[in-house]
Amino acid sequence: MKGTPPVNSTPHARPPILIHDPTLRDGHHAVGHQLDADQLRAYAVAANTARVPVVEVGHGNGLGASSLQIGRAKLDDATMLATVREALTSSRMGVFMAPGWGTSDDLATAVRHGADVVRIAAHCTEADVTERHLGTVRDLGAEAQGVLLMSHMTGPGELAEQCALMVKYGAQAVGIMDSAGHYLPDDVIERVHAIADAVDVPVIFHGHNNLGLAMANSLAAVDAGASVIDATARGFGAGAGNTQLEALVAILERRGFDTGIGLREVLAAADVAADRLMKAPPSIDSIAVASGLAGVFSGFKRPVLEIARAEGVDPIDLFLALGERQVVAGQEDLIGDVARQLKAATR
Amino acid sequence: MKGTPPVNSTPHARPPILIHDPTLRDGHHAVGHQLDADQLRAYAVAANTARVPVVEVGHGNGLGASSLQIGRAKLDDATMLATVREALTSSRMGVFMAPGWGTSDDLATAVRHGADVVRIAAHCTEADVTERHLGTVRDLGAEAQGVLLMSHMTGPGELAEQCALMVKYGAQAVGIMDSAGHYLPDDVIERVHAIADAVDVPVIFHGHNNLGLAMANSLAAVDAGASVIDATARGFGAGAGNTQLEALVAILERRGFDTGIGLREVLAAADVAADRLMKAPPSIDSIAVASGLAGVFSGFKRPVLEIARAEGVDPIDLFLALGERQVVAGQEDLIGDVARQLKAATR
């Protein structure tokens, strides 16, 4: 490489990469699910202008998740979907659902409101819970995708098996989420390779930035054969945030991959996100580093901080202890128990 | 990998990595060089407690750079050095000097105030300007290091030659800075490999995060043979910031490299930096992405924004055009010319 980088001038010799943009879903975690219709519309218009292929929207935890326990969204699912649908003239609309929070009725509502791509999520070892819902999505005529959460908690072989199961159930793309932001690039490479070898549908990767490696992990996933990469404007997402969309587009372009996204327009969309959606861009605080290192879902941050304060234990100790117990989303009730054990142990 | 990561429990099978922390120098760019003595002291104490090997301090552009044109620092060099020196009981103190801004007198002042490690910086193709100053540092009895700025502007072979020259001049460690945050990991690997093959002293890498790859590039540098890695608390540094110190420590620890730094204490030091030094943690805005992609020093951001506004051109267009002209620090006067050419071209 000499001098100026080949900005916007690289011939596209490599396979196309489909960017899937959950700014309006994963980013919702960062603002307590309180985006209003004007905010959804402003970003959806900007992403559509940038030719982002899929714009995902919803409560941070997906369809049907708005609740007192998880956090009530400002808008109901139908309103969010109708708002974004109206703004998208070329981008497809995506939704996310984790069985347990969402139901078949929620899927029907989503597709009726124009969802084109429906992701069904399961804990990394529990793909069997996606069977019925993936079938429902296919029956409804939308594109069905399957994703495995907290995927660092098991190895390449099992992830490949679980992804193959989801393909059998009807998934038209499958992959892994680094829900805790725990991966190093080599971890991603071995996992994505194993999955790509086991299935004949596009492989998805979704990163989080707890250790500052969301971008590197996403590029590693591409190199290992993933072709659907999740990325959000300014990295807007749970905890330390996601892979940063506009930087990913710039890098993929420079490396000769075609995303179909306009660089200038996606930089403008990121500015809309920064100005309209977020209080501050995501950053990697010490809690984020600890939760990434411990392999604990970033969504635990608020309860961990509250319980650590109430029990008088160090929140970083608490995150590391929760990592040792391998807690996963849905096990928030364990936080208090672990905190009290920590407290007892240090007396 | 299964379940919990090996937090603080990995046997150290790999060579030690020396972390060099320019939080109080590169971070100075982010606050217009306005850190006061209490701020310097608070962070230096915290970094010393974390056993950070080298704590660098000074004006963002280094010794002697405080000026009306570049920006006046709140404190003079002697005061900054004396303040940090007093706080460090085990960490060594580092300083940075670019010939042209600093002089031999500044070097003498720095060593008299207890600087242990003195870095002499040059544009990536101009190592010859470091000869006299590296000699001076050796004569003064401090550790002399040589670093090449804007190192993406030339290739591995020339960087290796330039580093070898600095070793000949007396440098006891040499390496490269990614001043524009332009590198992808493969770029770093080929360059660090070439340098490590050409010299028999430790190799230095200093990253910036414009494309979200500072961490990945630093890990790539380690894999390619670099053993002195620059990193700052919360990434506090020019533009999009530097490699994030506390996350780097966590990752290196997890990968079995010994840094000698205490993880809990460095997380605490990062919290001190976040609470005491910065208005907000660094983030990657659209200008940062554009300047990284274009390969233009982040320090151009303020003048580029001002001139773009005055001339009515898009700052991102201006950054990309400056990248095409391969401008480097010291050529700020070209910004206006390029802006006016852009304006004329779009009429």
mmCIF file of C-alpha atoms in Angstrom, chain A:
data_model
loop_
_atom_site.group_PDB
_atom_site.id
_atom_site.type_symbol
_atom_site.label_atom_id
_atom_site.label_comp_id
_atom_site.label_asym_id
_atom_site.label_seq_id
_atom_site.Cartn_x
_atom_site.Cartn_y
_atom_site.Cartn_z
ATOM 1 C CA MET A 1 0.000 0.000 0.000
ATOM 2 C CA LYS A 2 1.349 3.418 -0.876
ATOM 3 C CA GLY A 3 -0.013 6.851 -0.191
ATOM 4 C CA THR A 4 -3.711 7.382 -0.592
ATOM 5 C CA PRO A 5 -6.076 4.528 0.105
ATOM 6 C CA PRO A 6 -8.241 3.418 -2.762
ATOM 7 C CA VAL A 7 -11.286 5.360 -1.611
ATOM 8 C CA ASN A 8 -14.339 4.297 -3.539
ATOM 9 C CA SER A 9 -12.185 3.117 -6.383
ATOM 10 C CA THR A 10 -11.528 -0.531 -5.640
ATOM 11 C CA PRO A 11 -12.901 -2.950 -8.186
ATOM 12 C CA HIS A 12 -15.236 -5.354 -6.437
ATOM 13 C CA ALA A 13 -13.454 -8.640 -6.814
ATOM 14 C CA ARG A 14 -14.950 -10.231 -3.698
ATOM 15 C CA PRO A 15 -18.361 -11.638 -2.873
ATOM 16 C CA PRO A 16 -21.098 -9.219 -1.803
ATOM 17 C CA ILE A 17 -21.614 -8.743 1.920
ATOM 18 C CA LEU A 18 -25.128 -8.119 3.149
ATOM 19 C CA ILE A 19 -25.200 -5.600 5.967
ATOM 20 C CA HIS A 20 -28.040 -6.098 8.429
ATOM 21 C CA ASP A 21 -28.617 -2.990 10.530
ATOM 22 C CA PRO A 22 -30.221 -3.416 13.985
ATOM 23 C CA THR A 23 -29.639 0.230 15.023
ATOM 24 C CA LEU A 24 -33.342 0.614 15.843
ATOM 25 C CA ARG A 25 -33.469 -2.678 17.759
ATOM 26 C CA ASP A 26 -30.148 -3.288 19.523
ATOM 27 C CA GLY A 27 -29.691 0.463 19.988
ATOM 28 C CA HIS A 28 -32.996 0.476 21.793
ATOM 29 C CA HIS A 29 -31.224 -1.165 24.764
ATOM 30 C CA ALA A 30 -29.084 1.963 25.149
ATOM 31 C CA VAL A 31 -32.105 4.233 25.623
ATOM 32 C CA GLY A 32 -34.384 1.996 27.654
ATOM 33 C CA HIS A 33 -36.506 1.210 24.551
ATOM 34 C CA GLN A 34 -37.747 4.810 24.458
ATOM 35 C CA LEU A 35 -37.315 5.771 20.800
ATOM 36 C CA ASP A 36 -40.342 7.630 19.475
ATOM 37 C CA ALA A 37 -41.873 7.571 16.007
ATOM 38 C CA ASP A 38 -40.014 10.666 14.801
ATOM 39 C CA GLN A 39 -36.712 9.109 15.797
ATOM 40 C CA LEU A 40 -37.495 5.794 14.133
ATOM 41 C CA ARG A 41 -38.605 7.592 10.982
ATOM 42 C CA ALA A 42 -35.572 9.896 10.822
ATOM 43 C CA TYR A 43 -33.107 7.047 11.020
ATOM 44 C CA ALA A 44 -35.048 4.710 8.749
ATOM 45 C CA VAL A 45 -35.208 7.389 6.048
ATOM 46 C CA ALA A 46 -31.462 7.986 6.325
ATOM 47 C CA ALA A 47 -30.611 4.265 6.257
ATOM 48 C CA ASN A 48 -32.927 3.753 3.290
ATOM 49 C CA THR A 49 -31.198 6.617 1.459
ATOM 50 C CA ALA A 50 -27.846 4.930 2.147
ATOM 51 C CA ARG A 51 -29.245 1.721 0.587
ATOM 52 C CA VAL A 52 -28.743 -0.292 3.800
ATOM 53 C CA PRO A 53 -30.176 -3.697 2.801
ATOM 54 C CA VAL A 54 -32.027 -4.570 6.018
ATOM 55 C CA VAL A 55 -33.208 -2.164 8.731
ATOM 56 C CA GLU A 56 -34.228 -4.015 11.880
ATOM 57 C CA VAL A 57 -36.605 -2.398 14.365
ATOM 58 C CA GLY A 58 -38.181 -3.247 17.683
ATOM 59 C CA HIS A 59 -37.802 -3.447 21.424
ATOM 60 C CA GLY A 60 -34.180 -4.238 22.329
ATOM 61 C CA ASN A 61 -35.187 -7.777 23.234
ATOM 62 C CA GLY A 62 -37.378 -8.118 20.161
ATOM 63 C CA LEU A 63 -41.014 -8.763 19.375
ATOM 64 C CA GLY A 64 -43.291 -9.117 22.366
ATOM 65 C CA ALA A 65 -40.579 -8.243 24.878
ATOM 66 C CA SER A 66 -41.993 -4.933 26.081
ATOM 67 C CA SER A 67 -42.921 -5.596 29.696
ATOM 68 C CA LEU A 68 -42.489 -4.281 33.180
ATOM 69 C CA GLN A 69 -39.772 -6.795 33.942
ATOM 70 C CA ILE A 70 -37.658 -6.290 30.800
ATOM 71 C CA GLY A 71 -38.615 -2.670 30.268
ATOM 72 C CA ARG A 72 -41.596 -1.157 28.525
ATOM 73 C CA ALA A 73 -40.983 0.318 25.088
ATOM 74 C CA LYS A 74 -42.337 3.768 24.310
ATOM 75 C CA LEU A 75 -44.212 2.391 21.284
ATOM 76 C CA ASP A 76 -45.919 -0.935 20.722
ATOM 77 C CA ASP A 77 -44.542 -3.326 18.115
ATOM 78 C CA ALA A 78 -47.208 -2.514 15.549
ATOM 79 C CA THR A 79 -46.537 1.224 15.729
ATOM 80 C CA MET A 80 -42.767 0.757 15.443
ATOM 81 C CA LEU A 81 -43.188 -1.524 12.455
ATOM 82 C CA ALA A 82 -45.699 0.680 10.664
ATOM 83 C CA THR A 83 -43.508 3.745 11.175
ATOM 84 C CA VAL A 84 -40.361 2.176 9.803
ATOM 85 C CA ARG A 85 -42.182 0.351 7.001
ATOM 86 C CA GLU A 86 -43.489 3.626 5.693
ATOM 87 C CA ALA A 87 -39.978 5.095 5.595
ATOM 88 C CA LEU A 88 -38.370 2.242 3.683
ATOM 89 C CA THR A 89 -38.702 2.336 -0.079
ATOM 90 C CA SER A 90 -35.789 0.086 -0.969
ATOM 91 C CA SER A 91 -34.366 -1.324 2.276
ATOM 92 C CA ARG A 92 -36.066 -4.419 3.632
ATOM 93 C CA MET A 93 -37.438 -4.366 7.178
ATOM 94 C CA GLY A 94 -36.175 -6.830 9.774
ATOM 95 C CA VAL A 95 -37.458 -7.980 13.146
ATOM 96 C CA PHE A 96 -35.987 -10.092 15.924
ATOM 97 C CA MET A 97 -37.788 -12.522 18.194
ATOM 98 C CA ALA A 98 -36.641 -14.681 21.075
ATOM 99 C CA PRO A 99 -39.166 -17.437 21.832
ATOM 100 C CA GLY A 100 -40.336 -16.892 25.392
ATOM 101 C CA TRP A 101 -40.622 -13.149 24.926
ATOM 102 C CA GLY A 102 -42.392 -13.322 21.564
ATOM 103 C CA THR A 103 -45.063 -15.651 20.250
ATOM 104 C CA SER A 104 -46.475 -16.813 16.924
ATOM 105 C CA ASP A 105 -49.037 -14.032 17.164
ATOM 106 C CA ASP A 106 -46.215 -11.503 17.316
ATOM 107 C CA LEU A 107 -44.702 -13.026 14.204
ATOM 108 C CA ALA A 108 -47.998 -12.737 12.360
ATOM 109 C CA THR A 109 -48.333 -9.105 13.440
ATOM 110 C CA ALA A 110 -44.806 -8.354 12.256
ATOM 111 C CA VAL A 111 -45.260 -9.878 8.843
ATOM 112 C CA ARG A 112 -48.656 -8.222 8.451
ATOM 113 C CA HIS A 113 -46.907 -4.911 9.091
ATOM 114 C CA GLY A 114 -44.386 -5.620 6.379
ATOM 115 C CA ALA A 115 -41.429 -7.360 8.045
ATOM 116 C CA ASP A 116 -39.385 -8.953 5.261
ATOM 117 C CA VAL A 117 -36.709 -10.632 7.369
ATOM 118 C CA VAL A 118 -37.561 -12.342 10.643
ATOM 119 C CA ARG A 119 -34.863 -13.535 12.981
ATOM 120 C CA ILE A 120 -35.571 -16.182 15.551
ATOM 121 C CA ALA A 121 -33.027 -16.271 18.359
ATOM 122 C CA ALA A 122 -32.104 -18.990 20.814
ATOM 123 C CA HIS A 123 -29.470 -19.557 23.442
ATOM 124 C CA CYS A 124 -26.465 -21.103 21.704
ATOM 125 C CA THR A 125 -27.268 -24.664 22.754
ATOM 126 C CA GLU A 126 -31.047 -24.489 22.370
ATOM 127 C CA ALA A 127 -31.756 -24.252 18.650
ATOM 128 C CA ASP A 128 -34.629 -26.705 19.099
ATOM 129 C CA VAL A 129 -36.788 -23.914 20.523
ATOM 130 C CA THR A 130 -36.673 -22.183 17.115
ATOM 131 C CA GLU A 131 -38.290 -25.022 15.156
ATOM 132 C CA ARG A 132 -41.914 -24.003 15.373
ATOM 133 C CA HIS A 133 -41.260 -20.291 14.908
ATOM 134 C CA LEU A 134 -38.948 -20.710 11.927
ATOM 135 C CA GLY A 135 -41.716 -22.799 10.359
ATOM 136 C CA THR A 136 -44.272 -20.096 11.128
ATOM 137 C CA VAL A 137 -42.101 -17.436 9.502
ATOM 138 C CA ARG A 138 -41.747 -19.546 6.358
ATOM 139 C CA ASP A 139 -45.490 -20.145 6.294
ATOM 140 C CA LEU A 140 -46.057 -16.404 6.596
ATOM 141 C CA GLY A 141 -43.866 -15.901 3.543
ATOM 142 C CA ALA A 142 -41.072 -13.846 5.151
ATOM 143 C CA GLU A 143 -37.377 -14.667 5.093
ATOM 144 C CA ALA A 144 -36.552 -16.777 8.130
ATOM 145 C CA GLN A 145 -33.188 -16.464 9.866
ATOM 146 C CA GLY A 146 -31.867 -18.215 12.958
ATOM 147 C CA VAL A 147 -29.319 -16.775 15.377
ATOM 148 C CA LEU A 148 -27.583 -18.244 18.418
ATOM 149 C CA LEU A 149 -27.127 -15.959 21.436
ATOM 150 C CA MET A 150 -24.183 -15.950 23.874
ATOM 151 C CA SER A 151 -22.398 -18.063 21.305
ATOM 152 C CA HIS A 152 -19.036 -17.876 23.098
ATOM 153 C CA MET A 153 -20.447 -20.328 25.652
ATOM 154 C CA THR A 154 -19.943 -23.287 23.367
ATOM 155 C CA GLY A 155 -17.491 -24.391 20.712
ATOM 156 C CA PRO A 156 -17.383 -24.517 16.923
ATOM 157 C CA GLY A 157 -18.693 -28.072 16.623
ATOM 158 C CA GLU A 158 -21.831 -27.529 18.654
ATOM 159 C CA LEU A 159 -22.527 -24.163 17.039
ATOM 160 C CA ALA A 160 -22.285 -25.800 13.629
ATOM 161 C CA GLU A 161 -24.718 -28.529 14.708
ATOM 162 C CA GLN A 162 -27.149 -26.023 16.159
ATOM 163 C CA CYS A 163 -27.005 -23.905 13.009
ATOM 164 C CA ALA A 164 -27.580 -26.975 10.847
ATOM 165 C CA LEU A 165 -30.668 -27.741 12.948
ATOM 166 C CA MET A 166 -32.040 -24.271 12.306
ATOM 167 C CA VAL A 167 -31.505 -24.714 8.573
ATOM 168 C CA LYS A 168 -33.432 -27.975 8.824
ATOM 169 C CA TYR A 169 -36.248 -26.067 10.538
ATOM 170 C CA GLY A 170 -36.390 -23.653 7.601
ATOM 171 C CA ALA A 171 -33.858 -20.913 8.352
ATOM 172 C CA GLN A 172 -32.584 -19.261 5.181
ATOM 173 C CA ALA A 173 -29.569 -17.742 6.963
ATOM 174 C CA VAL A 174 -28.054 -18.745 10.291
ATOM 175 C CA GLY A 175 -25.330 -17.521 12.553
ATOM 176 C CA ILE A 176 -23.985 -16.359 15.859
ATOM 177 C CA MET A 177 -24.205 -13.378 18.153
ATOM 178 C CA ASP A 178 -21.378 -12.379 20.446
ATOM 179 C CA SER A 179 -23.902 -11.183 23.015
ATOM 180 C CA ALA A 180 -21.289 -10.551 25.686
ATOM 181 C CA GLY A 181 -18.631 -9.031 23.440
ATOM 182 C CA HIS A 182 -16.269 -11.772 24.559
ATOM 183 C CA TYR A 183 -14.702 -13.028 21.324
ATOM 184 C CA LEU A 184 -11.218 -12.491 20.025
ATOM 185 C CA PRO A 185 -10.905 -12.700 16.218
ATOM 186 C CA ASP A 186 -9.473 -16.227 16.255
ATOM 187 C CA ASP A 187 -12.520 -17.421 18.227
ATOM 188 C CA VAL A 188 -14.766 -16.029 15.510
ATOM 189 C CA ILE A 189 -12.760 -17.510 12.682
ATOM 190 C CA GLU A 190 -12.940 -21.056 14.000
ATOM 191 C CA ARG A 191 -16.647 -20.781 14.745
ATOM 192 C CA VAL A 192 -17.704 -19.205 11.474
ATOM 193 C CA HIS A 193 -15.567 -21.665 9.522
ATOM 194 C CA ALA A 194 -17.272 -24.565 11.259
ATOM 195 C CA ILE A 195 -20.731 -23.155 10.612
ATOM 196 C CA ALA A 196 -20.007 -22.274 6.978
ATOM 197 C CA ASP A 197 -18.793 -25.826 6.443
ATOM 198 C CA ALA A 198 -21.959 -27.275 7.970
ATOM 199 C CA VAL A 199 -24.671 -25.275 6.185
ATOM 200 C CA ASP A 200 -25.446 -24.139 2.653
ATOM 201 C CA VAL A 201 -27.137 -20.862 3.578
ATOM 202 C CA PRO A 202 -25.550 -17.467 4.323
ATOM 203 C CA VAL A 203 -23.800 -17.217 7.709
ATOM 204 C CA ILE A 204 -24.579 -14.304 10.047
ATOM 205 C CA PHE A 205 -22.258 -12.593 12.532
ATOM 206 C CA HIS A 206 -23.324 -10.049 15.149
ATOM 207 C CA GLY A 207 -20.612 -8.456 17.297
ATOM 208 C CA HIS A 208 -20.434 -6.393 20.467
ATOM 209 C CA ASN A 209 -17.587 -4.075 21.316
ATOM 210 C CA ASN A 210 -16.841 -4.764 24.998
ATOM 211 C CA LEU A 211 -13.201 -5.530 24.302
ATOM 212 C CA GLY A 212 -12.824 -3.086 21.400
ATOM 213 C CA LEU A 213 -12.927 -5.918 18.884
ATOM 214 C CA ALA A 214 -16.382 -5.746 17.296
ATOM 215 C CA MET A 215 -14.937 -4.452 14.021
ATOM 216 C CA ALA A 216 -12.043 -6.913 13.944
ATOM 217 C CA ASN A 217 -14.371 -9.792 14.800
ATOM 218 C CA SER A 218 -16.755 -8.795 12.011
ATOM 219 C CA LEU A 219 -13.904 -8.657 9.500
ATOM 220 C CA ALA A 220 -12.689 -12.028 10.792
ATOM 221 C CA ALA A 221 -16.194 -13.417 10.252
ATOM 222 C CA VAL A 222 -16.169 -12.162 6.669
ATOM 223 C CA ASP A 223 -12.781 -13.745 6.064
ATOM 224 C CA ALA A 224 -14.078 -17.015 7.515
ATOM 225 C CA GLY A 225 -17.071 -17.058 5.200
ATOM 226 C CA ALA A 226 -19.868 -15.063 6.839
ATOM 227 C CA SER A 227 -21.821 -12.960 4.361
ATOM 228 C CA VAL A 228 -24.467 -11.340 6.595
ATOM 229 C CA ILE A 229 -22.849 -8.894 9.015
ATOM 230 C CA ASP A 230 -24.759 -6.924 11.628
ATOM 231 C CA ALA A 231 -23.680 -3.358 12.206
ATOM 232 C CA THR A 232 -25.286 -0.272 13.719
ATOM 233 C CA ALA A 233 -24.869 3.451 13.172
ATOM 234 C CA ARG A 234 -22.135 4.791 15.502
ATOM 235 C CA GLY A 235 -22.237 1.334 17.061
ATOM 236 C CA PHE A 236 -25.524 2.188 18.825
ATOM 237 C CA GLY A 237 -26.389 -0.949 20.773
ATOM 238 C CA ALA A 238 -26.491 -2.708 24.118
ATOM 239 C CA GLY A 239 -23.609 -2.138 26.517
ATOM 240 C CA ALA A 240 -20.427 -1.162 24.690
ATOM 241 C CA GLY A 241 -22.360 -1.190 21.422
ATOM 242 C CA ASN A 242 -22.157 -3.108 18.171
ATOM 243 C CA THR A 243 -19.913 -3.129 15.134
ATOM 244 C CA GLN A 244 -19.944 0.413 13.759
ATOM 245 C CA LEU A 245 -21.863 0.408 10.488
ATOM 246 C CA GLU A 246 -20.311 3.345 8.677
ATOM 247 C CA ALA A 247 -16.722 2.325 9.510
ATOM 248 C CA LEU A 248 -17.480 -1.248 8.449
ATOM 249 C CA VAL A 249 -18.814 -0.018 5.117
ATOM 250 C CA ALA A 250 -15.658 2.073 4.594
ATOM 251 C CA ILE A 251 -13.387 -0.854 5.408
ATOM 252 C CA LEU A 252 -15.265 -3.434 3.338
ATOM 253 C CA GLU A 253 -15.270 -1.010 0.403
ATOM 254 C CA ARG A 254 -11.523 -0.493 0.819
ATOM 255 C CA ARG A 255 -11.000 -4.245 0.912
ATOM 256 C CA GLY A 256 -12.950 -4.752 -2.291
ATOM 257 C CA PHE A 257 -16.183 -6.165 -0.902
ATOM 258 C CA ASP A 258 -19.427 -4.865 -2.329
ATOM 259 C CA THR A 259 -22.014 -3.848 0.249
ATOM 260 C CA GLY A 260 -24.213 -1.843 -2.086
ATOM 261 C CA ILE A 261 -24.266 0.906 0.565
ATOM 262 C CA GLY A 262 -23.316 4.501 -0.257
ATOM 263 C CA LEU A 263 -20.424 5.610 1.942
ATOM 264 C CA ARG A 264 -21.336 9.288 2.054
ATOM 265 C CA GLU A 265 -24.968 8.477 2.721
ATOM 266 C CA VAL A 266 -24.180 6.004 5.482
ATOM 267 C CA LEU A 267 -21.898 8.552 7.151
ATOM 268 C CA ALA A 268 -24.876 10.931 7.002
ATOM 269 C CA ALA A 269 -27.150 8.252 8.477
ATOM 270 C CA ALA A 270 -24.670 7.780 11.308
ATOM 271 C CA ASP A 271 -24.820 11.513 11.961
ATOM 272 C CA VAL A 272 -28.611 11.282 12.123
ATOM 273 C CA ALA A 273 -28.276 8.449 14.637
ATOM 274 C CA ALA A 274 -25.770 10.421 16.718
ATOM 275 C CA ASP A 275 -27.865 13.585 16.654
ATOM 276 C CA ARG A 276 -31.328 12.074 17.017
ATOM 277 C CA LEU A 277 -31.201 8.678 18.701
ATOM 278 C CA MET A 278 -28.562 8.592 21.386
ATOM 279 C CA LYS A 279 -27.648 10.577 24.465
ATOM 280 C CA ALA A 280 -23.987 9.772 23.799
ATOM 281 C CA PRO A 281 -22.228 7.329 21.496
ATOM 282 C CA PRO A 282 -21.503 3.955 23.091
ATOM 283 C CA SER A 283 -18.167 3.733 24.870
ATOM 284 C CA ILE A 284 -16.269 0.956 26.560
ATOM 285 C CA ASP A 285 -16.357 1.623 30.285
ATOM 286 C CA SER A 286 -14.696 -0.578 32.887
ATOM 287 C CA ILE A 287 -17.922 -2.498 33.481
ATOM 288 C CA ALA A 288 -18.121 -3.254 29.764
ATOM 289 C CA VAL A 289 -14.569 -4.585 29.752
ATOM 290 C CA ALA A 290 -15.306 -6.737 32.804
ATOM 291 C CA SER A 291 -18.544 -8.125 31.350
ATOM 292 C CA GLY A 292 -16.848 -8.838 28.022
ATOM 293 C CA LEU A 293 -13.975 -10.583 29.737
ATOM 294 C CA ALA A 294 -16.356 -12.511 31.993
ATOM 295 C CA GLY A 295 -18.616 -13.411 29.067
ATOM 296 C CA VAL A 296 -21.749 -11.982 30.686
ATOM 297 C CA PHE A 297 -24.500 -10.304 28.652
ATOM 298 C CA SER A 298 -24.143 -6.501 28.753
ATOM 299 C CA GLY A 299 -27.839 -6.208 29.535
ATOM 300 C CA PHE A 300 -26.957 -7.243 33.086
ATOM 301 C CA LYS A 301 -25.183 -3.927 33.678
ATOM 302 C CA ARG A 302 -28.047 -2.051 35.304
ATOM 303 C CA PRO A 303 -29.121 -4.788 37.755
ATOM 304 C CA VAL A 304 -25.492 -5.648 38.530
ATOM 305 C CA LEU A 305 -24.705 -2.031 39.403
ATOM 306 C CA GLU A 306 -27.840 -1.720 41.529
ATOM 307 C CA ILE A 307 -27.326 -4.954 43.397
ATOM 308 C CA ALA A 308 -23.590 -4.352 43.855
ATOM 309 C CA ARG A 309 -24.392 -1.014 45.451
ATOM 310 C CA ALA A 310 -27.131 -2.464 47.645
ATOM 311 C CA GLU A 311 -24.970 -5.356 48.828
ATOM 312 C CA GLY A 312 -21.753 -3.344 49.099
ATOM 313 C CA VAL A 313 -19.723 -5.479 46.681
ATOM 314 C CA ASP A 314 -17.568 -4.379 43.768
ATOM 315 C CA PRO A 315 -19.554 -4.555 40.497
ATOM 316 C CA ILE A 316 -16.503 -5.816 38.635
ATOM 317 C CA ASP A 317 -16.092 -8.654 41.134
ATOM 318 C CA LEU A 318 -19.775 -9.377 40.675
ATOM 319 C CA PHE A 319 -19.475 -9.517 36.869
ATOM 320 C CA LEU A 320 -16.486 -11.843 37.059
ATOM 321 C CA ALA A 321 -18.320 -14.099 39.536
ATOM 322 C CA LEU A 322 -21.406 -14.173 37.290
ATOM 323 C CA GLY A 323 -19.122 -15.161 34.421
ATOM 324 C CA GLU A 324 -17.820 -18.062 36.467
ATOM 325 C CA ARG A 325 -21.430 -19.210 37.039
ATOM 326 C CA GLN A 326 -22.046 -18.897 33.278
ATOM 327 C CA VAL A 327 -25.251 -16.961 33.788
ATOM 328 C CA VAL A 328 -27.355 -16.113 30.769
ATOM 329 C CA ALA A 329 -30.214 -13.699 30.035
ATOM 330 C CA GLY A 330 -33.284 -14.729 31.975
ATOM 331 C CA GLN A 331 -31.207 -15.584 35.034
ATOM 332 C CA GLU A 332 -31.205 -12.045 36.412
ATOM 333 C CA ASP A 333 -32.546 -13.414 39.701
ATOM 334 C CA LEU A 334 -29.156 -15.068 40.274
ATOM 335 C CA ILE A 335 -27.385 -11.706 40.485
ATOM 336 C CA GLY A 336 -28.560 -11.104 44.054
ATOM 337 C CA ASP A 337 -27.603 -14.599 45.153
ATOM 338 C CA VAL A 338 -24.119 -14.311 43.696
ATOM 339 C CA ALA A 339 -23.676 -10.851 45.216
ATOM 340 C CA ARG A 340 -24.606 -12.143 48.665
ATOM 341 C CA GLN A 341 -22.224 -15.090 48.270
ATOM 342 C CA LEU A 342 -19.441 -12.694 47.304
ATOM 343 C CA LYS A 343 -20.206 -10.543 50.297
ATOM 344 C CA ALA A 344 -20.195 -13.526 52.628
ATOM 345 C CA ALA A 345 -16.924 -14.793 51.155
ATOM 346 C CA THR A 346 -15.122 -11.505 51.787
ATOM 347 C CA ARG A 347 -16.173 -11.135 55.386
#
